[in-house]
Structure formats: structure tokens, C-alpha cells
PDB file of C-alpha atoms in Angstrom:
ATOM      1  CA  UNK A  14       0.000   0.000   0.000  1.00 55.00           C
ATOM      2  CA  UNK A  15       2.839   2.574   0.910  1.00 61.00           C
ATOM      3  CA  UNK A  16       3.476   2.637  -3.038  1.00 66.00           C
ATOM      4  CA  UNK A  17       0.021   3.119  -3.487  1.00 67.00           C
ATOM      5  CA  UNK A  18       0.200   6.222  -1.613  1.00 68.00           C
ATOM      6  CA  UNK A  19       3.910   7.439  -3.345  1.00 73.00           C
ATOM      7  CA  UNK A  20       1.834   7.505  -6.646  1.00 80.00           C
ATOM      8  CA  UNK A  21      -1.556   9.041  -5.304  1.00 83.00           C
ATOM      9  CA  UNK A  22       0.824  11.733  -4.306  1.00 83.00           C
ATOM     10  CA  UNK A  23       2.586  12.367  -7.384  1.00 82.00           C
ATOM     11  CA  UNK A  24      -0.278  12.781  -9.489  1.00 83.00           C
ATOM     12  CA  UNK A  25      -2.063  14.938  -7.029  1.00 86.00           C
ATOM     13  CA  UNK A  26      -0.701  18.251  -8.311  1.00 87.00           C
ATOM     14  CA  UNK A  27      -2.891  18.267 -11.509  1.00 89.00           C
ATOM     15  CA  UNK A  28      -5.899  16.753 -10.220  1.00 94.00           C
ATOM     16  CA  UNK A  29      -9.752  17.504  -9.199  1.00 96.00           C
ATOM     17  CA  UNK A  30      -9.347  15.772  -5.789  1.00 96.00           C
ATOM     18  CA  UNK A  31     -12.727  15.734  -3.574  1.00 97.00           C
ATOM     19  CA  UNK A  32     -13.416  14.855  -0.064  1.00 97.00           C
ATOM     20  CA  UNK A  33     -16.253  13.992   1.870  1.00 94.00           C
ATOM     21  CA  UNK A  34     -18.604  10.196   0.760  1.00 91.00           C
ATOM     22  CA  UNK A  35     -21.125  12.295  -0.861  1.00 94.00           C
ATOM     23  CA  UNK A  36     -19.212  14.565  -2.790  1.00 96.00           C
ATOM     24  CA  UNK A  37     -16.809  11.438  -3.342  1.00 95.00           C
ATOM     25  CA  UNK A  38     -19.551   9.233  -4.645  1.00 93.00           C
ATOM     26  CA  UNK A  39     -21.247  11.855  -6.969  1.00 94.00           C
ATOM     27  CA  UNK A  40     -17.813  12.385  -8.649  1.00 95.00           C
ATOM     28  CA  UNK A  41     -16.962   8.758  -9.014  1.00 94.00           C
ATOM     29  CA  UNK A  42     -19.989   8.306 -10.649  1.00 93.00           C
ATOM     30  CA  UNK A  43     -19.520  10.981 -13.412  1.00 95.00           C
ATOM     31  CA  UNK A  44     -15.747   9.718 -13.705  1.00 96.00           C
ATOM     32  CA  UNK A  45     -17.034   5.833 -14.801  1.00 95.00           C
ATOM     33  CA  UNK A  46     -20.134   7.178 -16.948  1.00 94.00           C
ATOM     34  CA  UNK A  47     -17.513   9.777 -18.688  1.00 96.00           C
ATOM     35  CA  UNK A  48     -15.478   6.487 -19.696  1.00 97.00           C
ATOM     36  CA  UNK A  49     -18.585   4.259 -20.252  1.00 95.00           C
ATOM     37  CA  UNK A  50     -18.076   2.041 -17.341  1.00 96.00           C
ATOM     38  CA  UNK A  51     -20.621   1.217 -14.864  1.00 94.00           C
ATOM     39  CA  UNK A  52     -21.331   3.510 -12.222  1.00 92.00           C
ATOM     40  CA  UNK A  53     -21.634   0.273  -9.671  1.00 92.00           C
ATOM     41  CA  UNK A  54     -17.781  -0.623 -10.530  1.00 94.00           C
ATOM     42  CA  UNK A  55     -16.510   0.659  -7.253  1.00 93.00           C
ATOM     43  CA  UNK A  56     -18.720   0.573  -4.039  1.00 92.00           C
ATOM     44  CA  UNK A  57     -18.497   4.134  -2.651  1.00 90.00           C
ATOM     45  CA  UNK A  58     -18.981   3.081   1.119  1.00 89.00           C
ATOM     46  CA  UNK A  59     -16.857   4.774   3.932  1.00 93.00           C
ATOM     47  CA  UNK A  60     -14.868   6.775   0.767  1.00 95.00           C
ATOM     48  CA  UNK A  61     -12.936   9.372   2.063  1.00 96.00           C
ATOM     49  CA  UNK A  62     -11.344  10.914  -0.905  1.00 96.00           C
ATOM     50  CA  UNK A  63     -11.147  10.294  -4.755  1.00 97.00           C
ATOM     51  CA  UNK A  64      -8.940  11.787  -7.041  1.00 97.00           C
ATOM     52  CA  UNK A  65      -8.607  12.183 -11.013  1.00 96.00           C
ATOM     53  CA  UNK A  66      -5.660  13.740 -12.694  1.00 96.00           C
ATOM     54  CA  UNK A  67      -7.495  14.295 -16.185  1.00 94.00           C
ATOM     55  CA  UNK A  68      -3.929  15.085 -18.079  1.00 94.00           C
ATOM     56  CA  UNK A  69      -2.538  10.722 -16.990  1.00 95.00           C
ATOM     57  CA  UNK A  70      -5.461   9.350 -16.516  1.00 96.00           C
ATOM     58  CA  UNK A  71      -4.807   8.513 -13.342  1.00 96.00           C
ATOM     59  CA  UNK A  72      -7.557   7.958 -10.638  1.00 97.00           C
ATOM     60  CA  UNK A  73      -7.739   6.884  -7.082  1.00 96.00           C
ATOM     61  CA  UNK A  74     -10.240   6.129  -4.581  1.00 96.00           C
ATOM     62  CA  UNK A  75      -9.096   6.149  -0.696  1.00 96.00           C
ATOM     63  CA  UNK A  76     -11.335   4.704   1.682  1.00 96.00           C
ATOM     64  CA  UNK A  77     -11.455   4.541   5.733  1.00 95.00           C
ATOM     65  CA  UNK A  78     -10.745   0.879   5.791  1.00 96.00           C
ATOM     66  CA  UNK A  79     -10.468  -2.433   3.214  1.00 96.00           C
ATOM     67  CA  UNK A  80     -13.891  -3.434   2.125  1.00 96.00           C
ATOM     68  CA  UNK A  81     -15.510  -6.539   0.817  1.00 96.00           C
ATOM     69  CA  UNK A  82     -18.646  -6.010  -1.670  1.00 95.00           C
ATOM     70  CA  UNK A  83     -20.198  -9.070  -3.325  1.00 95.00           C
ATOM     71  CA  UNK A  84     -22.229  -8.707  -6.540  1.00 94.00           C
ATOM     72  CA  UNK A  85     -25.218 -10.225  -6.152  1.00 93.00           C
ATOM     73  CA  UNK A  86     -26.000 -10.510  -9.803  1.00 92.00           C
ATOM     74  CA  UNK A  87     -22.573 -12.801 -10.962  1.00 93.00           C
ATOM     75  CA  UNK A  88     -22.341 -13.882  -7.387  1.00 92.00           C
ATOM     76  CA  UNK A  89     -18.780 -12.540  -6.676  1.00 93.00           C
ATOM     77  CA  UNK A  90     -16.717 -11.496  -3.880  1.00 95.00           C
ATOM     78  CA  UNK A  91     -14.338  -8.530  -4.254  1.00 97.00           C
ATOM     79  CA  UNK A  92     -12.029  -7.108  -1.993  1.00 97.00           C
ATOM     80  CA  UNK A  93     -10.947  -3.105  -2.435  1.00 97.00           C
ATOM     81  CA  UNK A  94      -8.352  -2.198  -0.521  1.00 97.00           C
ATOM     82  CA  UNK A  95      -8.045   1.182   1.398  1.00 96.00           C
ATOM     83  CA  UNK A  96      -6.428   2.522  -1.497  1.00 96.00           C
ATOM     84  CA  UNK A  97      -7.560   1.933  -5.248  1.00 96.00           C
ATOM     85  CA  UNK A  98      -5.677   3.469  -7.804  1.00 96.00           C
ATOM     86  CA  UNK A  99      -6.120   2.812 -11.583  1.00 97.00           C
ATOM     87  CA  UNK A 100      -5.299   4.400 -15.300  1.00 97.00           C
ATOM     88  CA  UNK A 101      -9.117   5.368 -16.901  1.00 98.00           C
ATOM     89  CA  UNK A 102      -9.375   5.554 -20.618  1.00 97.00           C
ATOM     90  CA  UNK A 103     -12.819   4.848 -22.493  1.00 96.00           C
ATOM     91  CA  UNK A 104     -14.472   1.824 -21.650  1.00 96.00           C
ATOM     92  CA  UNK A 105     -11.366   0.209 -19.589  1.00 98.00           C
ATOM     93  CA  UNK A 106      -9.312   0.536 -16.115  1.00 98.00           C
ATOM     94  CA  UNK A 107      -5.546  -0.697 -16.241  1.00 97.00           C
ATOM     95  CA  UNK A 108      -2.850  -0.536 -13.963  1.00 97.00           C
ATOM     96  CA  UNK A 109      -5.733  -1.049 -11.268  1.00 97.00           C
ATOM     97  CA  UNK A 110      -4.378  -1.962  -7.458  1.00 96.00           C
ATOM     98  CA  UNK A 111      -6.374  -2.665  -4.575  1.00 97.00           C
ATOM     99  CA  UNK A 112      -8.748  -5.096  -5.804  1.00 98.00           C
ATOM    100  CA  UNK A 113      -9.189  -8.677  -5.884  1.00 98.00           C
ATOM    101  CA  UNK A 114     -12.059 -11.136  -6.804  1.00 96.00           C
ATOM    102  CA  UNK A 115     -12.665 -14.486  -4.669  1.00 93.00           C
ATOM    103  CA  UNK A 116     -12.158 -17.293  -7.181  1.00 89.00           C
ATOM    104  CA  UNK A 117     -13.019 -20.963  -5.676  1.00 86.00           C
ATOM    105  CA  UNK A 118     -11.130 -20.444  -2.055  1.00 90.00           C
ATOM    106  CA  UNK A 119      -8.519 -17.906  -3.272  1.00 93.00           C
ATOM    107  CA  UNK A 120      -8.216 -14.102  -3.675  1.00 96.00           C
ATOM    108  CA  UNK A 121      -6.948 -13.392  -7.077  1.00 96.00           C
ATOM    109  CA  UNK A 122      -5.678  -9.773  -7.617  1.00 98.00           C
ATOM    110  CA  UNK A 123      -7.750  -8.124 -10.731  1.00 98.00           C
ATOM    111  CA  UNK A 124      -5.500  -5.275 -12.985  1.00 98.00           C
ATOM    112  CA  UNK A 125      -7.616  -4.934 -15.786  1.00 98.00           C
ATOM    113  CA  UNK A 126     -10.931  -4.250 -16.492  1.00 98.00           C
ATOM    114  CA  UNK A 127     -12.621  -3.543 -19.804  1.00 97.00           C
ATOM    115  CA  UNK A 128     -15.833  -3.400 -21.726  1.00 96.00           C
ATOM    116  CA  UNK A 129     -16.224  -4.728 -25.140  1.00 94.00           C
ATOM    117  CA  UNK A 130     -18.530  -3.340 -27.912  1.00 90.00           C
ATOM    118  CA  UNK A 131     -21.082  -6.111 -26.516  1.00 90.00           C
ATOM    119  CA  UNK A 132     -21.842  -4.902 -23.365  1.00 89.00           C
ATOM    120  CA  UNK A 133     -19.513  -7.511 -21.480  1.00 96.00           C
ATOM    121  CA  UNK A 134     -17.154  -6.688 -19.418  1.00 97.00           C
ATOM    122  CA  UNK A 135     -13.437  -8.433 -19.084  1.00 97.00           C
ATOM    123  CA  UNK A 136     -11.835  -8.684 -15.839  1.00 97.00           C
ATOM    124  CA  UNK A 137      -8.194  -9.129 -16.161  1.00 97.00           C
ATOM    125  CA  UNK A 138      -5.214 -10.655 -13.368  1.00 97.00           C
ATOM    126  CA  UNK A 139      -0.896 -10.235 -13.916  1.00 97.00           C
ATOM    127  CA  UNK A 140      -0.877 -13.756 -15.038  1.00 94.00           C
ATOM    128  CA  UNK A 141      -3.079 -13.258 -17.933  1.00 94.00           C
ATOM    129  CA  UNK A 142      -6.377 -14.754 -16.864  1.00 93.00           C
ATOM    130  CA  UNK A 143      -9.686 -13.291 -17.415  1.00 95.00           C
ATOM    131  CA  UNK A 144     -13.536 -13.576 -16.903  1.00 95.00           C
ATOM    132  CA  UNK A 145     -15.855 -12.069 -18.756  1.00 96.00           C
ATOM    133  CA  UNK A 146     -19.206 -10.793 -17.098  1.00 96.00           C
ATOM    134  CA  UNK A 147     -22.398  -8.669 -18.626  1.00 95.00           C
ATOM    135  CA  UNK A 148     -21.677  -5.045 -17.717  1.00 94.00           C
ATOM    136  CA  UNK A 149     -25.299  -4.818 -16.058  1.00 92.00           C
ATOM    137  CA  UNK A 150     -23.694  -6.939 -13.327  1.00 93.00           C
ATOM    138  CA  UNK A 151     -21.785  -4.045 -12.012  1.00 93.00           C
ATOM    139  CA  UNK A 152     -24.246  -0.780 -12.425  1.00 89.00           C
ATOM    140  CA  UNK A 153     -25.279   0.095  -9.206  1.00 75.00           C
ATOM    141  CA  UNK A 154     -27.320  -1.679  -6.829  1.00 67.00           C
ATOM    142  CA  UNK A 155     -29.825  -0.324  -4.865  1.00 55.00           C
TER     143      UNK A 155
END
């Protein structure tokens, strides 16, 4: 995590940087629907800051404490760390940190994530692996 933080902080000079969960989740929300991913991507509980540096693409989402969220619709566990940081271009999220999915009994560390022109969406580990979802999976829940 502390190189998490050493890159947060050098991209923080040129970036919209917001405090506060409401504030946070309102802006994290126009960030994914500006790059046409889906607004339920990252749950925006207990966020304490988020941060987008519009000139790298860089983007990061701090949060009080690690956080588990399952989607209900694929049936998935993911873990977000206290610090998510990821490069956002149109329709995909790479260089991503901080997350993992729960695949069988182990935590597998996702660093890619894109949508294709069908309306799935790839998730993407260091190794290589994938799996492929329907975007409406990850729009957010109520």
C-alpha cells in the first residue's frame, strides 16, 4: 500500500481531488459514466477521498478501511483495498491496485478491467487470466 500512496501523491498536483462520501460518490460516478463504465464498478462506502488527474489518466479512490462487496447478480466477492488506484481511458481501467475477486477459495488480484462493444465486461489478473461478465452486473445496486 505505501506505493500506493507514493503515486496518489505524485499525481495529485494536476488533479480535481474531492473529499467527503457524498461529494466522493457523486464524482466517481460521473468519472465511470464519462469512460462508459458502470457507475456500480466501485462501491463508494466509507470513501474518504477520490482523485482524477485528467492530463494521466490517473484515478484513485481512498477509503477509511479495506472493504468486501459481493455482486449479487454474478455472485462474486471482491475485496478493495483502502487505497484503489487505476489508469481510466474509455471503456477500460488498467494498472488497477487494490482489488481482488474471490475465485473458488482464493483471492486473485484483478489489474484490468474492460468493456467490449457487446456490453460484457473483461476482468483481467498479472498472469493473464480473465472472466468475462455482462456489464449490467456491475451498475449500481440499490
Amino acid at each position: 500500500m505505501a506505493s500506493q500512496h507514493i503515486e496518489i501523491e505524485s499525481h495529485r498536483q494536476n488533479a480535481q481531488v474531492y473529499t467527503g462520501e457524498a461529494i466522493c460518490k457523486e464524482k466517481t460516478q460521473e468519472v465511470l459514466a464519462k469512460f462508459s463504465l458502470p457507475k456500480g464498478l466501485i462501491p463508494m462506502n466509507d470513501v474518504t477521498e477520490v482523485g482524477h488527474n485528467a492530463s494521466t489518466g490517473f484515478v484513485w479512490v481512498r477509503r477509511k478501511k479495506k472493504t468486501n462487496h459481493l455482486f449479487r447478480a454474478i455472485g462474486r466477492k471482491v475485496s478493495y483495498d483502502s487505497e484503489v488506484t487505476a489508469v481510466i481511458e474509455d471503456r477500460r481501467m488498467r494498472n488497477l491496485t487494490g482489488v481482488k475477486s474471490k475465485e473458488l477459495l482464493i483471492w486473485v488480484t484483478i489489474s484490468d478491467i474492460c468493456i467490449n462493444d457487446s456490453g460484457k465486461i473483461t476482468f483481467g489478473t498479472p498472469a493473464g487470466l480473465s472472466r468475462t461478465f455482462p456489464a449490467s452486473a456491475f451498475e449500481e445496486e440499490a
